[in-house]
Coordinates of C-alpha atoms and ligand atoms in Angstrom, one line a residue:
X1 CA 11.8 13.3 30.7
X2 CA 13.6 15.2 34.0
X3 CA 17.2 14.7 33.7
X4 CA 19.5 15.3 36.6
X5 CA 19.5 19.2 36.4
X6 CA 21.2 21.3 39.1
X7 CA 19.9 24.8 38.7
X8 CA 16.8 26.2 37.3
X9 CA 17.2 27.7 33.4
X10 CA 16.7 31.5 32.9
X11 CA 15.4 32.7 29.8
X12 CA 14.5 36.0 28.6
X13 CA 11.4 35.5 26.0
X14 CA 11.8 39.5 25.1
X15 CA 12.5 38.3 21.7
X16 CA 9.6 35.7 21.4
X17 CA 6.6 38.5 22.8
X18 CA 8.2 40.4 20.7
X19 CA 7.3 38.9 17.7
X20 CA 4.9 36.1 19.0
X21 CA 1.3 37.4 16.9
X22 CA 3.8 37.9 13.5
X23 CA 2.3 35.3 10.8
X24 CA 6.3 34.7 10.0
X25 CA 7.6 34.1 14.2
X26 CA 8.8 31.2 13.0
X27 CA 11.5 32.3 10.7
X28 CA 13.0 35.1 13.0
X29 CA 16.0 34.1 15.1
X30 CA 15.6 35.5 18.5
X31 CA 12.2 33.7 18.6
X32 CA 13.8 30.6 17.5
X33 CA 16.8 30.8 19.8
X34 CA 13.8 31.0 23.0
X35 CA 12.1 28.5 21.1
X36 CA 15.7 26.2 21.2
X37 CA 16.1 27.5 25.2
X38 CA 12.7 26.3 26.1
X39 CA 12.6 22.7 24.9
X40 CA 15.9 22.3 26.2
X41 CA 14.6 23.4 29.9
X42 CA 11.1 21.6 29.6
X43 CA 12.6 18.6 28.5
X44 CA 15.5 18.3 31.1
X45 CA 13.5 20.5 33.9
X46 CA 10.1 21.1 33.5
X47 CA 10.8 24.5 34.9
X48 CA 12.3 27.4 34.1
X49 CA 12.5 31.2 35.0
X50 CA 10.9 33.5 32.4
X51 CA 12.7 37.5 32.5
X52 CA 9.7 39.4 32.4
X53 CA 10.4 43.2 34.1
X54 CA 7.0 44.8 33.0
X55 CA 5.9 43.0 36.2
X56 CA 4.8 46.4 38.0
X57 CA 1.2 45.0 38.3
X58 CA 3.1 42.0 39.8
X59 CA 4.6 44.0 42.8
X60 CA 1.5 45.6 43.6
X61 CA 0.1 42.1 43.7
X62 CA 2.1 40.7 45.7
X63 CA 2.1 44.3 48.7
X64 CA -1.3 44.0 48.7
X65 CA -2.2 39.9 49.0
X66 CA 0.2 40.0 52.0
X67 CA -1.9 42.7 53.7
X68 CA -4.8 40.5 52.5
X69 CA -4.1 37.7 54.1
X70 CA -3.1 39.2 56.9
X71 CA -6.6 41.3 57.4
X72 CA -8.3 38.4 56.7
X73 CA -6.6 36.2 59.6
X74 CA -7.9 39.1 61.5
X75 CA -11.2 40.1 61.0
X76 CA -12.1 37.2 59.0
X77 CA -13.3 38.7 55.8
X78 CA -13.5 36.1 53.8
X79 CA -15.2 32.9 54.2
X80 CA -15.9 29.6 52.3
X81 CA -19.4 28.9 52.1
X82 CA -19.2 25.2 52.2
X83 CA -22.2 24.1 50.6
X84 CA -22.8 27.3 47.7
X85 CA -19.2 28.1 46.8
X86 CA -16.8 25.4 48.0
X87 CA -14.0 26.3 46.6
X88 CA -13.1 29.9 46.5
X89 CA -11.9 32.0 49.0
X90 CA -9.7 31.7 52.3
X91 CA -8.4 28.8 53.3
X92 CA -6.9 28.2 56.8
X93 CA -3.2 26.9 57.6
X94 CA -3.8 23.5 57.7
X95 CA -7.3 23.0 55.6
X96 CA -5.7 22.4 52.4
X97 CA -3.8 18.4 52.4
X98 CA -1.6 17.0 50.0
X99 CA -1.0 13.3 49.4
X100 CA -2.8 12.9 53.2
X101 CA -0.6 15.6 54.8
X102 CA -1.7 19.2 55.6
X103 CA -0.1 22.0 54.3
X104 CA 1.1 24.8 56.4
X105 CA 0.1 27.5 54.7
X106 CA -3.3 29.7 54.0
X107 CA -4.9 31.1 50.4
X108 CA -6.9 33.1 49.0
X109 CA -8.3 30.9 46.0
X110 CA -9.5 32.3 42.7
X111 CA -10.7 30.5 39.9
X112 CA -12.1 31.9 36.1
X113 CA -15.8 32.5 36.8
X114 CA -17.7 30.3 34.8
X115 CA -21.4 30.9 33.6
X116 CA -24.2 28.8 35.1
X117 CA -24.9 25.7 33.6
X118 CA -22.0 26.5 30.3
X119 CA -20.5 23.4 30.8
X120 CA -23.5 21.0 32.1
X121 CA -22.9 18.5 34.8
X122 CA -18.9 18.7 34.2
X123 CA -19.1 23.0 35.4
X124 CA -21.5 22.3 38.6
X125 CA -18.6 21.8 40.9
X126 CA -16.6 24.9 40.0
X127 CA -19.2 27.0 40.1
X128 CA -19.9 29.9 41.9
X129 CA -18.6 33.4 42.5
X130 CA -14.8 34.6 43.6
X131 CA -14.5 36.0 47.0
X132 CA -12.2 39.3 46.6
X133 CA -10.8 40.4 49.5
X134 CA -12.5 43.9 50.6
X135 CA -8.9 45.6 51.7
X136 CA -7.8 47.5 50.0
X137 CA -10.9 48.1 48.1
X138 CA -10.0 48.2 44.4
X139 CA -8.5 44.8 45.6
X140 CA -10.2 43.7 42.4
X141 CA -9.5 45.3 39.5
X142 CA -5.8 45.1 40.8
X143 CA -6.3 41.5 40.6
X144 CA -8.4 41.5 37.2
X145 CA -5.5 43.9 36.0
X146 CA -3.2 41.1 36.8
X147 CA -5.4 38.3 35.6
X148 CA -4.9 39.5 32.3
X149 CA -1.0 40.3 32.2
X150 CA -0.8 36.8 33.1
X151 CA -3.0 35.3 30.7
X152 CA -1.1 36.8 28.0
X153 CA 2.8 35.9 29.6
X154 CA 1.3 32.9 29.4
X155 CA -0.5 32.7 25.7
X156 CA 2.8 33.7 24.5
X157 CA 4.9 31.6 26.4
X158 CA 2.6 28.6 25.2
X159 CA 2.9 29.7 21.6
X160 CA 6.7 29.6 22.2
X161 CA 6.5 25.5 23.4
X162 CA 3.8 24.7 20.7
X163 CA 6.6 25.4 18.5
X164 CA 9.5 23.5 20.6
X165 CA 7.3 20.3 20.2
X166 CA 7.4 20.6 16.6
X167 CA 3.9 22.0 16.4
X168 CA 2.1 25.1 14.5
X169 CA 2.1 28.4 17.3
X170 CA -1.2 28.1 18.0
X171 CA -1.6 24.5 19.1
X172 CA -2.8 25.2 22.4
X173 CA -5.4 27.7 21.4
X174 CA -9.0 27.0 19.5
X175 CA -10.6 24.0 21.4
X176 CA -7.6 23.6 23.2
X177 CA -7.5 27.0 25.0
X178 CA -8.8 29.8 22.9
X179 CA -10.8 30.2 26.1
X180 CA -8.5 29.3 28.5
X181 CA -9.6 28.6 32.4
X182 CA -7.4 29.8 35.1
X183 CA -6.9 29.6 38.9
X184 CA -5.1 31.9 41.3
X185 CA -3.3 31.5 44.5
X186 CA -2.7 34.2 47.0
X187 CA -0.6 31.6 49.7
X188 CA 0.9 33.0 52.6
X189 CA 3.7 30.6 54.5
X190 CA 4.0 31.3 57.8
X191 CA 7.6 31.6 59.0
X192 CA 9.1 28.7 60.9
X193 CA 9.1 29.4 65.2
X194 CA 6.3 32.0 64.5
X195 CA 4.5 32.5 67.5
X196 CA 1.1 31.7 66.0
X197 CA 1.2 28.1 67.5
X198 CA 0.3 26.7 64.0
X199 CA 3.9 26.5 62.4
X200 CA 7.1 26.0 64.5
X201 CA 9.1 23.3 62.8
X202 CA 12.2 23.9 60.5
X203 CA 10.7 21.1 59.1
X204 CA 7.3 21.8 58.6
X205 CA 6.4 21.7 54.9
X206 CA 4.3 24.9 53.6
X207 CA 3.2 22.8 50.4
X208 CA 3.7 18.8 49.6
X209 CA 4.5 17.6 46.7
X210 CA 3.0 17.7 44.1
X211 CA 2.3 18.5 40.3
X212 CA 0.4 21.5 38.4
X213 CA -2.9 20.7 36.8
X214 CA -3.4 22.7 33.7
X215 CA -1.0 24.0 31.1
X216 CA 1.6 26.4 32.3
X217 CA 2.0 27.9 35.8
X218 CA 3.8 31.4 36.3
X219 CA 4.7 31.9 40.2
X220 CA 5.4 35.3 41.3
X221 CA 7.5 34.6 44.5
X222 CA 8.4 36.9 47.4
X223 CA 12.0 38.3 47.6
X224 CA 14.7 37.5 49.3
X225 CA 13.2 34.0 50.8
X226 CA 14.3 30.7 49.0
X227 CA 11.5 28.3 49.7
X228 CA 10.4 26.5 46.9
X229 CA 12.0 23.5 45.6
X230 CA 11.7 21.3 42.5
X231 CA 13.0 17.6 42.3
X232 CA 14.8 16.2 39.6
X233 CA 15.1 13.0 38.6
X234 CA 18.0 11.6 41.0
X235 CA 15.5 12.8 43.6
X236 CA 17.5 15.5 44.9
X237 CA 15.0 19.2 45.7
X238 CA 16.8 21.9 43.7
X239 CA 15.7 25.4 45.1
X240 CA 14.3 27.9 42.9
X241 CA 15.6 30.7 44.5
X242 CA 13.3 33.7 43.6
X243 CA 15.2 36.0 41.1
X244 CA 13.7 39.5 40.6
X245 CA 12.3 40.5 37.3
X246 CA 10.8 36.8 36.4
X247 CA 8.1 34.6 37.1
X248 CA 8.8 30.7 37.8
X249 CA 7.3 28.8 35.2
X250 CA 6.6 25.6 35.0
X251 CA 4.9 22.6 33.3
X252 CA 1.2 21.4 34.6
X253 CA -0.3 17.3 34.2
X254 CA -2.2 18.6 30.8
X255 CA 1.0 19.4 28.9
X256 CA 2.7 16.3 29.8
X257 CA -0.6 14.3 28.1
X258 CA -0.3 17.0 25.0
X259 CA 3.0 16.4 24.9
X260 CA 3.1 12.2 25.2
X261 CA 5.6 12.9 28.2
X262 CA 8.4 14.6 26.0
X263 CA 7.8 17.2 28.6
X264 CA 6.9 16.7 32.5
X265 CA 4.9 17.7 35.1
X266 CA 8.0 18.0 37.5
X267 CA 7.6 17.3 41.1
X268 CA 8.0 20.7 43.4
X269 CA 6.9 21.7 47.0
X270 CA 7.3 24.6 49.3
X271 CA 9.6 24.8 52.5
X272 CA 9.7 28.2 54.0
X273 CA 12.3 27.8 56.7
X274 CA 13.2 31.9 57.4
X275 CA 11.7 33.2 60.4
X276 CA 9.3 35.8 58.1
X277 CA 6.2 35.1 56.3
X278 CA 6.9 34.6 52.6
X279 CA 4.3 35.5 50.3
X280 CA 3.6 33.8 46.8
X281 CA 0.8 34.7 44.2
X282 CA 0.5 31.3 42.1
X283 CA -1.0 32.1 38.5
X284 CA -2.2 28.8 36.7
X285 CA -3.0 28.5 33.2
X286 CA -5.3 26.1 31.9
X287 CA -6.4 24.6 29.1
X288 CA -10.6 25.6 28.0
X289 CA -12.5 23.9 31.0
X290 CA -14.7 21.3 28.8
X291 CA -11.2 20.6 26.9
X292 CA -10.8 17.1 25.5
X293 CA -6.8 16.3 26.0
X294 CA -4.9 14.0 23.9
X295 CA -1.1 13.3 23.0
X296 CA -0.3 16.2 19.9
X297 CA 0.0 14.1 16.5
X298 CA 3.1 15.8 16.2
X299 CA 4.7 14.6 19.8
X300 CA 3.1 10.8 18.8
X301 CA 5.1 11.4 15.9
X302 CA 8.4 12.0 18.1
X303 CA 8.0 9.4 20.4
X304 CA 8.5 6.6 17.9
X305 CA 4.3 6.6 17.4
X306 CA 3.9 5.5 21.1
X307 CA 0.7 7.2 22.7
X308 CA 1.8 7.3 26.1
X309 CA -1.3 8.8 27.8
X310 CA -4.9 8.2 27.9
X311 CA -7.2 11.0 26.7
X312 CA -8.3 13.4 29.6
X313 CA -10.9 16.1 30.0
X314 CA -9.5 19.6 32.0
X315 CA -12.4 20.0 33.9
X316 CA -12.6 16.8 35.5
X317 CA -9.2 16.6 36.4
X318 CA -9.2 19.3 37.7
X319 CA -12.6 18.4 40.1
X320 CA -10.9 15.4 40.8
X321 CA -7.8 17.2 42.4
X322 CA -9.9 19.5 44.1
X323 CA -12.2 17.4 45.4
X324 CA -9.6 15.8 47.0
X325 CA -7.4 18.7 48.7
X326 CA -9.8 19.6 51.6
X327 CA -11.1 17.0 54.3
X328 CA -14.7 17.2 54.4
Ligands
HRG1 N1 -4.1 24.6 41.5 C1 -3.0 24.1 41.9 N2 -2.1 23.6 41.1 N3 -2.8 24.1 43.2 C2 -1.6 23.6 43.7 C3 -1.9 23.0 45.0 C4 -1.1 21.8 45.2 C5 -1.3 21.2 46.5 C6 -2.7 20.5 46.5 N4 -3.0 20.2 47.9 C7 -2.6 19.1 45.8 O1 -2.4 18.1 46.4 O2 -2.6 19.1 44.6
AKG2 O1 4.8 29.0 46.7 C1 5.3 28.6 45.7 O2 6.4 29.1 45.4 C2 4.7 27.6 44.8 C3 3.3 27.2 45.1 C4 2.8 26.0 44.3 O3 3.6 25.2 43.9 C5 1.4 25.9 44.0 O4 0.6 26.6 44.7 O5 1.0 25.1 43.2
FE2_3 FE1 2.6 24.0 42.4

């Protein structure tokens, strides 16, 4: 449940990687005292900054998405082929809507590639392959390089909240996410009064509101430009001001079912009101695609035996949300 937080909780989860594959994690102090930090900030927040400075590849990521973006509202490299590959690739300011409203902002869109026909009907829709963007040319493996960093941040991050809820540390892997799906975001906000006709409010709001699908997002942020803001439960937007040296964490609709609501998918949206384009590379990780996603025994357990949640299946929630973010 959100409480009434003010700021954003920073943790550093050094000791927790550090010891996160040991058979005895459990016992050691430093990962139980991240352990202690993250329930506390999932349960009153939802969101939290993890200190993570081996984020080199993360930089580099974020240099060469901006020039991306920008080549790509140039010379219109990439395109969405709307009937083969619907969903990945650029999207223009505007295209994607949220709760109705466009956004003002523009993405690259990434998602885990999956193989034809794995998951039956239930894959069909997110078929299909990504688009990379062709400047600068090992574009790709920088991203694939990064794809991985983040899939293990956030394996180990998860193993840290299995154990917050009470559970073993590998509760969210196996059938669960042993083969976890992803999806990544290279967004670009345009600056409010830019020139480019498309964004000139103050006002104008880069990203709705809304919630994460999956598990556990990690946002890598541009410097110096506060823009994203997360709302607690008076209703009040708290910024997350972008601190160097950490991703933004925070917790997506299938945790809150695995977690019978002892942890939420908090409410957040994005506001860029600088004059300069701020840049944000959105890593989301999921639970397996075909994943069949119930309350955690153990969670039942706390919440005085009171399933709170029907059971969902990743994949289609994740169809139905995307279905639903473009006008046709
Ligand atoms: N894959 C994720 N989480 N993307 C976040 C996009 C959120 C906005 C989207 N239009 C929506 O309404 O959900
Ligand atoms: O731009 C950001 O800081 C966050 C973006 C976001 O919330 C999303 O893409 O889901
Ligand atoms: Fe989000």
């Amino acid at each position: 449940m959100a409480t009434d937080f003010k700021s954003i909780p920073v943790i550093d989860v050094a000791p927790l990687f550090a010891k996160c594959d040991d058979p005895k994690m459990v016992q050691d102090p430093g990962v139980r005292e991240v352990v202690k930090q993250l329930d506390q900030a999932c349960r009153e927040a939802g969101f939290f900054y993890a200190i993570y400075w081996r984020i080199l590849e993360g930089h580099i990521l974020m240099l060469v998405s901006r020039y991306a973006l920008d080549m790509n509202v140039r010379y219109g490299c990439l395109k969405k082929h709307k009937r083969l590959n619907q969903n990945r690739g650029y999207q223009r300011i505007g295209e994607n809507i949220t709760k109705g409203v466009p956004d003002m902002d523009e993405a690259i869109d990434c998602y885990k590639e999956l193989k034809q026909g794995m998951y039956g009907a239930l894959g069909k829709p997110m078929e299909g392959c990504n688009q990379w963007p062709h400047y600068p040319p090992n574009f790709k493996e920088l991203m694939e390089k990064y794809i991985s960093l983040c899939t293990e941040v956030s394996r180990k991050i998860m193993r840290g909240i299995a154990l917050a809820l009470g559970g073993s540390p590998d509760e969210f892997e196996g059938e669960r996410g042993g083969d976890a799906f992803w999806v990544m975001r290279l967004i670009g906000y345009p600056g409010a009064s830019t020139a480019n006709g498309k964004c000139t409010s103050e006002n104008d709001i880069g990203c709705g509101a809304h919630t994460d699908y999956g598990l556990l997002t990690l946002v890598n942020q541009d410097e110096n430009i506060t823009a994203l803001q997360v709302r607690n439960q008076a209703g009040e937007w708290i910024s997350a001001p972008p601190i160097p040296g950490t991703f933004v964490c925070n917790i997506g609709d299938m945790l809150k079912i695995l977690s019978n609501g002892l942890y939420e998918s908090t409410l957040h949206r994005v506001i860029n009101k600088s004059p300069t384009y701020r840049v944000c590379v959105a890593f989301f990780y999921e639970p397996n695609y075909d994943a069949a996603v119930e309350p955690l025994e153990v969670c039942v357990r706390k919440s005085s035996g009171i399933r709170k949640f029907e059971n969902a299946v990743y994949g289609e929630h994740l169809v139905s949300k995307v279905q639903t973010n473009f006008v046709t």
